Coordinates of C-alpha atoms and ligand atoms in Angstrom, one line a residue:
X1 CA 0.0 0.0 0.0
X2 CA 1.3 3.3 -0.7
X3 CA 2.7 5.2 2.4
X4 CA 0.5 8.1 3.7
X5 CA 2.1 11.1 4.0
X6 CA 2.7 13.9 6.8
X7 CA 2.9 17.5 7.1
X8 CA 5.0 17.9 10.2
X9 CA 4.2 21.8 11.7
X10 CA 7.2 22.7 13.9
X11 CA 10.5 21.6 14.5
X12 CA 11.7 21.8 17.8
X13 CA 12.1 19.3 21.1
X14 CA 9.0 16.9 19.8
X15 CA 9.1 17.8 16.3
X16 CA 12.9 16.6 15.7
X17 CA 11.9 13.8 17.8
X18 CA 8.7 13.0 16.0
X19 CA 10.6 13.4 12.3
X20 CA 13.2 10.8 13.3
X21 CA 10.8 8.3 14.5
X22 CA 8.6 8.5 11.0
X23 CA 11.7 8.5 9.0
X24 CA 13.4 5.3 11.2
X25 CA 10.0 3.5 10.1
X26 CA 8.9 3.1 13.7
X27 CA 5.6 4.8 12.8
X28 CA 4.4 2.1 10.2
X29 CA 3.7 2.7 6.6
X30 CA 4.3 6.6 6.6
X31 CA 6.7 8.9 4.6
X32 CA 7.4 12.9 6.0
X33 CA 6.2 14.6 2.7
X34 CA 7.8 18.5 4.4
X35 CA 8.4 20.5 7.3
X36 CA 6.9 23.4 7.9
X37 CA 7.8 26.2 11.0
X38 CA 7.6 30.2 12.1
X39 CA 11.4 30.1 10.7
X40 CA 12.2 29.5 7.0
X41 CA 16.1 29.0 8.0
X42 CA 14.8 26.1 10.2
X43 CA 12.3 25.0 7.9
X44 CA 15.2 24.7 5.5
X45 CA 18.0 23.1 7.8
X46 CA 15.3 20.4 9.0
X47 CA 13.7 19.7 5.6
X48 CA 17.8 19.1 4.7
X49 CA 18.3 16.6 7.8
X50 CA 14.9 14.8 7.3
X51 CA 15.0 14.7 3.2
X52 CA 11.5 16.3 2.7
X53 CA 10.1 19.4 1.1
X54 CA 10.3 22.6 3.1
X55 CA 7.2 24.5 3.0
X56 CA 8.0 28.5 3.3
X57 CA 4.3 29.1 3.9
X58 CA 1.4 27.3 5.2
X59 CA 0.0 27.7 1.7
X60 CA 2.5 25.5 0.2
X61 CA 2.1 22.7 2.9
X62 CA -1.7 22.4 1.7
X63 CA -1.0 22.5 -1.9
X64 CA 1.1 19.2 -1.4
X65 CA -2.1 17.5 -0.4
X66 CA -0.8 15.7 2.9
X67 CA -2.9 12.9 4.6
X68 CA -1.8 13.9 8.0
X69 CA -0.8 17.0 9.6
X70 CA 1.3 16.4 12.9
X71 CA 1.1 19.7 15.1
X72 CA 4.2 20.2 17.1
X73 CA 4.5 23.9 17.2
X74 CA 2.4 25.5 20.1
X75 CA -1.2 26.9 20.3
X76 CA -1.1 29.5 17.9
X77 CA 0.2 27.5 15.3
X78 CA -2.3 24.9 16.2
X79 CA -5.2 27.6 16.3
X80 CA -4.6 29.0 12.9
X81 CA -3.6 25.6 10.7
X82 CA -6.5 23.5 12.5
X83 CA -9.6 24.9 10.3
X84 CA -7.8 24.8 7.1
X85 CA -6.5 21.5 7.8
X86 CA -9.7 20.0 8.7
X87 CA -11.4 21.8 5.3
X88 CA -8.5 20.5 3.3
X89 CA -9.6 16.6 4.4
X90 CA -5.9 16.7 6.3
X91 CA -6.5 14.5 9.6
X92 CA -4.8 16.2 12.2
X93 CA -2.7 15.2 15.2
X94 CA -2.7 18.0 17.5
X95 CA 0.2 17.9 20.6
X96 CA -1.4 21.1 21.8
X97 CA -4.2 19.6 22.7
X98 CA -4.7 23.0 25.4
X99 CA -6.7 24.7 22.6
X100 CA -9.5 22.4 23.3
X101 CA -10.2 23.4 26.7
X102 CA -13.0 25.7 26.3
X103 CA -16.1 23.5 24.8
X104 CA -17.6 25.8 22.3
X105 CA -14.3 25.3 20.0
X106 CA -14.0 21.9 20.8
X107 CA -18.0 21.6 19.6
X108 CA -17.0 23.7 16.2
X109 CA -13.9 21.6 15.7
X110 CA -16.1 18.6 16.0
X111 CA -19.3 19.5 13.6
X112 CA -16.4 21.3 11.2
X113 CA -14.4 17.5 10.9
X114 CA -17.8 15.9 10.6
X115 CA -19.0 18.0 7.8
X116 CA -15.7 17.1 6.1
X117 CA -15.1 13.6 6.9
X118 CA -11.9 15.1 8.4
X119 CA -10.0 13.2 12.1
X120 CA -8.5 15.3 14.6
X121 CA -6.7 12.3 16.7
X122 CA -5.4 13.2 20.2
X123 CA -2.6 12.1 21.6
X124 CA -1.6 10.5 24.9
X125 CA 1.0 13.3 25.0
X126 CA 3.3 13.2 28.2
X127 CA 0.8 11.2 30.2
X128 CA -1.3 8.0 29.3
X129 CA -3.8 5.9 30.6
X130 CA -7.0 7.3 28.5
X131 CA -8.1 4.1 28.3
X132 CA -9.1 4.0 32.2
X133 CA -10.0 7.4 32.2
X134 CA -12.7 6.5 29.3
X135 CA -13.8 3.9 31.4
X136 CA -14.0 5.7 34.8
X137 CA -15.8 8.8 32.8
X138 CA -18.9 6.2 32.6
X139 CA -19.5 7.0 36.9
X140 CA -21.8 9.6 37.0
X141 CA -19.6 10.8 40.0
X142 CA -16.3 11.5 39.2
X143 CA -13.4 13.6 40.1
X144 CA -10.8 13.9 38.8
X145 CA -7.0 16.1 39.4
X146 CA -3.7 16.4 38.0
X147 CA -1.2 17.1 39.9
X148 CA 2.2 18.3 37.5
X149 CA 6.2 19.1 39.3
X150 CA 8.5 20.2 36.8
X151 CA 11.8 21.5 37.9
X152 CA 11.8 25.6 38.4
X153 CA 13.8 26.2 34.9
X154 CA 10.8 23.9 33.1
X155 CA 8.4 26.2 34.4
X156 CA 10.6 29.9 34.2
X157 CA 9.1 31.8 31.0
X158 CA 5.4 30.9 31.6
X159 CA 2.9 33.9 31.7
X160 CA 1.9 33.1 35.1
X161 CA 4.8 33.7 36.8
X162 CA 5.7 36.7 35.1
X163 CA 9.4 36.7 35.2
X164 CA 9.3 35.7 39.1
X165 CA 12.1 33.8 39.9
X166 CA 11.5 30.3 41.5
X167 CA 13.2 29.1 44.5
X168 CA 16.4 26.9 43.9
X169 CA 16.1 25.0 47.6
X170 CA 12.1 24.1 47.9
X171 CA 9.5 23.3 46.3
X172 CA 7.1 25.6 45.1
X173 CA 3.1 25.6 44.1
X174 CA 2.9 28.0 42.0
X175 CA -0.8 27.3 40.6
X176 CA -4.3 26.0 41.8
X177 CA -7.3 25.8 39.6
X178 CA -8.8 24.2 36.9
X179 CA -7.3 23.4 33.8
X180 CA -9.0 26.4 31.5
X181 CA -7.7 28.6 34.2
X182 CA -3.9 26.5 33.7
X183 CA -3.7 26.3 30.2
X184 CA -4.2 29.9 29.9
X185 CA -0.9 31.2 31.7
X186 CA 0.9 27.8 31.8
X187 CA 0.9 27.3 27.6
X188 CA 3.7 25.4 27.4
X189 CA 3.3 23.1 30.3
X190 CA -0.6 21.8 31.0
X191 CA -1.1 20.3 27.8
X192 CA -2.0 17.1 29.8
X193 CA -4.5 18.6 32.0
X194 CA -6.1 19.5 29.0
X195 CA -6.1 15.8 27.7
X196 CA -7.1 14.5 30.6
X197 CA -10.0 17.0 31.2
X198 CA -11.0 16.2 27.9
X199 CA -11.2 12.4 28.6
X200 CA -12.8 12.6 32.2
X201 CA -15.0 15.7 33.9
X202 CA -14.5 18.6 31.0
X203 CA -11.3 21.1 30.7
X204 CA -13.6 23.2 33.8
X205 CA -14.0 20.5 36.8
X206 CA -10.8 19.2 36.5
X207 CA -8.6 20.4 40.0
X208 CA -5.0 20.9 38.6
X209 CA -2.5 21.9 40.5
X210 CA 1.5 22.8 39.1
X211 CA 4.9 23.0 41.1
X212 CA 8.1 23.9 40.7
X213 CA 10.7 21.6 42.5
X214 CA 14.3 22.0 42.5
X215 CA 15.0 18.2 43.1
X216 CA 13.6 16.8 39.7
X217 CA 15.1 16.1 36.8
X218 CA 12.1 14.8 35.0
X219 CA 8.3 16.1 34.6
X220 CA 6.4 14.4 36.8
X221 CA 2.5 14.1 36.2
X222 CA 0.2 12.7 39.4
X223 CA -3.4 11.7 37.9
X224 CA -5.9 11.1 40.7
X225 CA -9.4 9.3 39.7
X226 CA -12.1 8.7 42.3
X227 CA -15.3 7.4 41.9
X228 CA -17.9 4.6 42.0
X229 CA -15.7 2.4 39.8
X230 CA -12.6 3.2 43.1
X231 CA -9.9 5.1 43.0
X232 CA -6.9 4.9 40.6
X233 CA -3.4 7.3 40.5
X234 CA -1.3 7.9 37.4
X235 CA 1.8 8.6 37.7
X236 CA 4.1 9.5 34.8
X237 CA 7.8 10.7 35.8
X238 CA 8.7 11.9 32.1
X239 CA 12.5 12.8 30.8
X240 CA 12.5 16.1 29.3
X241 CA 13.2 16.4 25.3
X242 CA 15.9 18.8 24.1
X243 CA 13.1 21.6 24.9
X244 CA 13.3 21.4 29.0
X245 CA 9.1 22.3 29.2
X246 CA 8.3 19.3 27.1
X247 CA 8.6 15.2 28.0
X248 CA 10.2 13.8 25.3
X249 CA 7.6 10.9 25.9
X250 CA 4.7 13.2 24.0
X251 CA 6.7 12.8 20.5
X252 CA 7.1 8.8 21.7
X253 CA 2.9 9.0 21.9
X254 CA 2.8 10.6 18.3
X255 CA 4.8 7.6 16.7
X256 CA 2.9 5.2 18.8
X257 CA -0.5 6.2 17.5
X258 CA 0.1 6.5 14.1
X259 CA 1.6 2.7 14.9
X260 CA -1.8 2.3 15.8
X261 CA -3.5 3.6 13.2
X262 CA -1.4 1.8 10.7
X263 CA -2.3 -1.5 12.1
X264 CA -5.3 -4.7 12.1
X265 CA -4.7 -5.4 15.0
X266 CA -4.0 -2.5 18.1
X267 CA -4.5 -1.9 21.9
X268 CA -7.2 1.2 22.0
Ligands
NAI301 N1 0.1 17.1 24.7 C1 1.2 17.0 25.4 O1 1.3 16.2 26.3 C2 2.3 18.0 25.2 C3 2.1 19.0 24.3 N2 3.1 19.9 24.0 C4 2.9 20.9 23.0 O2 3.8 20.7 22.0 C5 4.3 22.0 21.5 C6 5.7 21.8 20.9 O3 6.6 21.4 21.9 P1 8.2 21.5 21.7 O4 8.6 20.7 20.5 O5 8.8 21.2 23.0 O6 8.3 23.1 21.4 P2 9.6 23.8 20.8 O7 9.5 25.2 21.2 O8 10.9 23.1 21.0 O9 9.4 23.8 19.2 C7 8.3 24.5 18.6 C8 8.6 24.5 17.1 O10 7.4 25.1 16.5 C9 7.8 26.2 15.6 N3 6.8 27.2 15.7 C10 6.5 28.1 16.6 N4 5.4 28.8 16.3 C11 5.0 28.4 15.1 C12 4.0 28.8 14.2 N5 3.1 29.8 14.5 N6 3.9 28.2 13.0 C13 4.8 27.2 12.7 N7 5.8 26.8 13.5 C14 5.9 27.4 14.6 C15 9.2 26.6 16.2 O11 10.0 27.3 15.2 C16 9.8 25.3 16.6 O12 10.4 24.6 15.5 C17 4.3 22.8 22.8 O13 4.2 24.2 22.5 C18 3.1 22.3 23.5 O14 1.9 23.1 23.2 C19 4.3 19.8 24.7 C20 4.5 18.8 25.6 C21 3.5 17.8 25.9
OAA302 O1 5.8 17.6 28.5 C1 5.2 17.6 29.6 O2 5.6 17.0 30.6 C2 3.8 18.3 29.7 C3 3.7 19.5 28.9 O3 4.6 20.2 28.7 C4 2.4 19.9 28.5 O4 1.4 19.1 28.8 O5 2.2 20.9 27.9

């Protein structure tokens, strides 16, 4: 069968990540038909390393007709390629999953792909265990939090701390709310909450809390589920990818669902 081909939208910690594994063949029957970024040097360099088109404009990444567009690039890249994408029959595989937290767009997004016979397929991202959460989602009673540590540096440039500088000998809370709230002034960092939000009570009743601690070296992500069904905890400790804010185990989840969706036989 002829390989079905990707769009790749950003090139950084995930996308270099995400790249190599397509290339290496550890996705399945794919090929990486171009690159395309906010940087044209980049675009260029990467296109060069990975042996695909470069795409200068977003334009140009449509006119090649991909299958699959891989978002790896942040929100506003995600919030401005997503409608055209879905138009253009492009399935999507969004890693900033964060624009989907307020439910009117996620509802638009949804009757927009319908109408076009278009996927948008989330992935696991930095955390996992969406299968249990799909199941535990069936209790009429739920709750639900997320509790993410990253190490203060992980966390520096986010909009919620507004340049504060985070304490090198204790840890930290530096956020309580719910994961609307989160995503909003931690961009770069509550993706998951997002996800799991999404899966479970809604983006609005899910209790997240973030902290910075000095002692990790990973991205650790506590998921807490209690309801009829019992109680279960999640608890991801991720390595960071070249990019310190991001687990270099959300590019991992990209390559392992378009395994999945290459294959007869898959777990869900
Ligand atoms: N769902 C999840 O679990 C996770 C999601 N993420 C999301 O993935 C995104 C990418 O993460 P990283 O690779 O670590 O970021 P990065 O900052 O290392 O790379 C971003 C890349 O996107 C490009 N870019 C930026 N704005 C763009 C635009 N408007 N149009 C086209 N290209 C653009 C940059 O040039 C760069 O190549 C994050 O911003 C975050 O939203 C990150 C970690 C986990
Ligand atoms: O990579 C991580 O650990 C989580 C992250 O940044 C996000 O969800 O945006």
């Amino acid at each position: 069968m002829k390989p079905k081909r990707i769009a790749l939208v950003g090139c950084g910690g995930l996308g270099h990540e995400i790249a190599a594994g397509i290339k290496a063949g550890q996705a399945g029957n794919y090929t990486l038909c171009g690159i395309y970024t906010d940087q044209p040097k980049l675009t260029a360099a990467c296109s060069e390393t990975f042996g695909c088109a470069a795409y200068l404009t977003s334009e140009m990444m449509f006119l090649d007709k991909p299958d699959l567009m891989i978002e790896a690039a942040g929100a506003a890249a995600l919030k401005e390629l997503l409608e055209p994408a879905v138009k253009n029959q492009v399935d999507v595989i969004p890693l900033s999953v964060g624009v989907f937290s307020h439910r009117a767009y996620m509802d638009h997004i949804r009757q927009m792909a319908e109408t076009h016979g278009t996927h948008v397929y989330l992935p696991s991202g930095a955390v996992g265990g969406f299968d249990l959460m799909g199941a535990a989602a069936l209790d009429r009673e739920l709750s639900v939090s997320i509790h993410t540590e990253k190490p203060p540096q992980a966390l520096a440039d986010a909009p919620c701390l507004a340049g504060r500088i985070l304490p090198d000998h204790e840890t930290q809370l530096v956020f309580s709310g719910n994961a609307v709230e989160a995503i909003e002034v931690f961009p770069q960092n509550v993706n998951v909450a997002v996800a799991v939000g999404l899966a479970t009570v809604g983006a609005d009743n899910l209790s997240v809390t973030v902290a910075a601690n000095p002692d990790l070296h990973s991205n650790r992500h506590t998921i807490d589920l209690k309801g009829e069904f019992g109680h279960a905890r999640i608890q991801i400790s991720a390595a960071p990818s070249s990019n310190v804010h991001s687990s270099k185990l959300a590019a991992h989840s990209v390559i392992s669902l378009l395994k999945r969706l290459d294959s007869w036989i898959c777990f869900m």
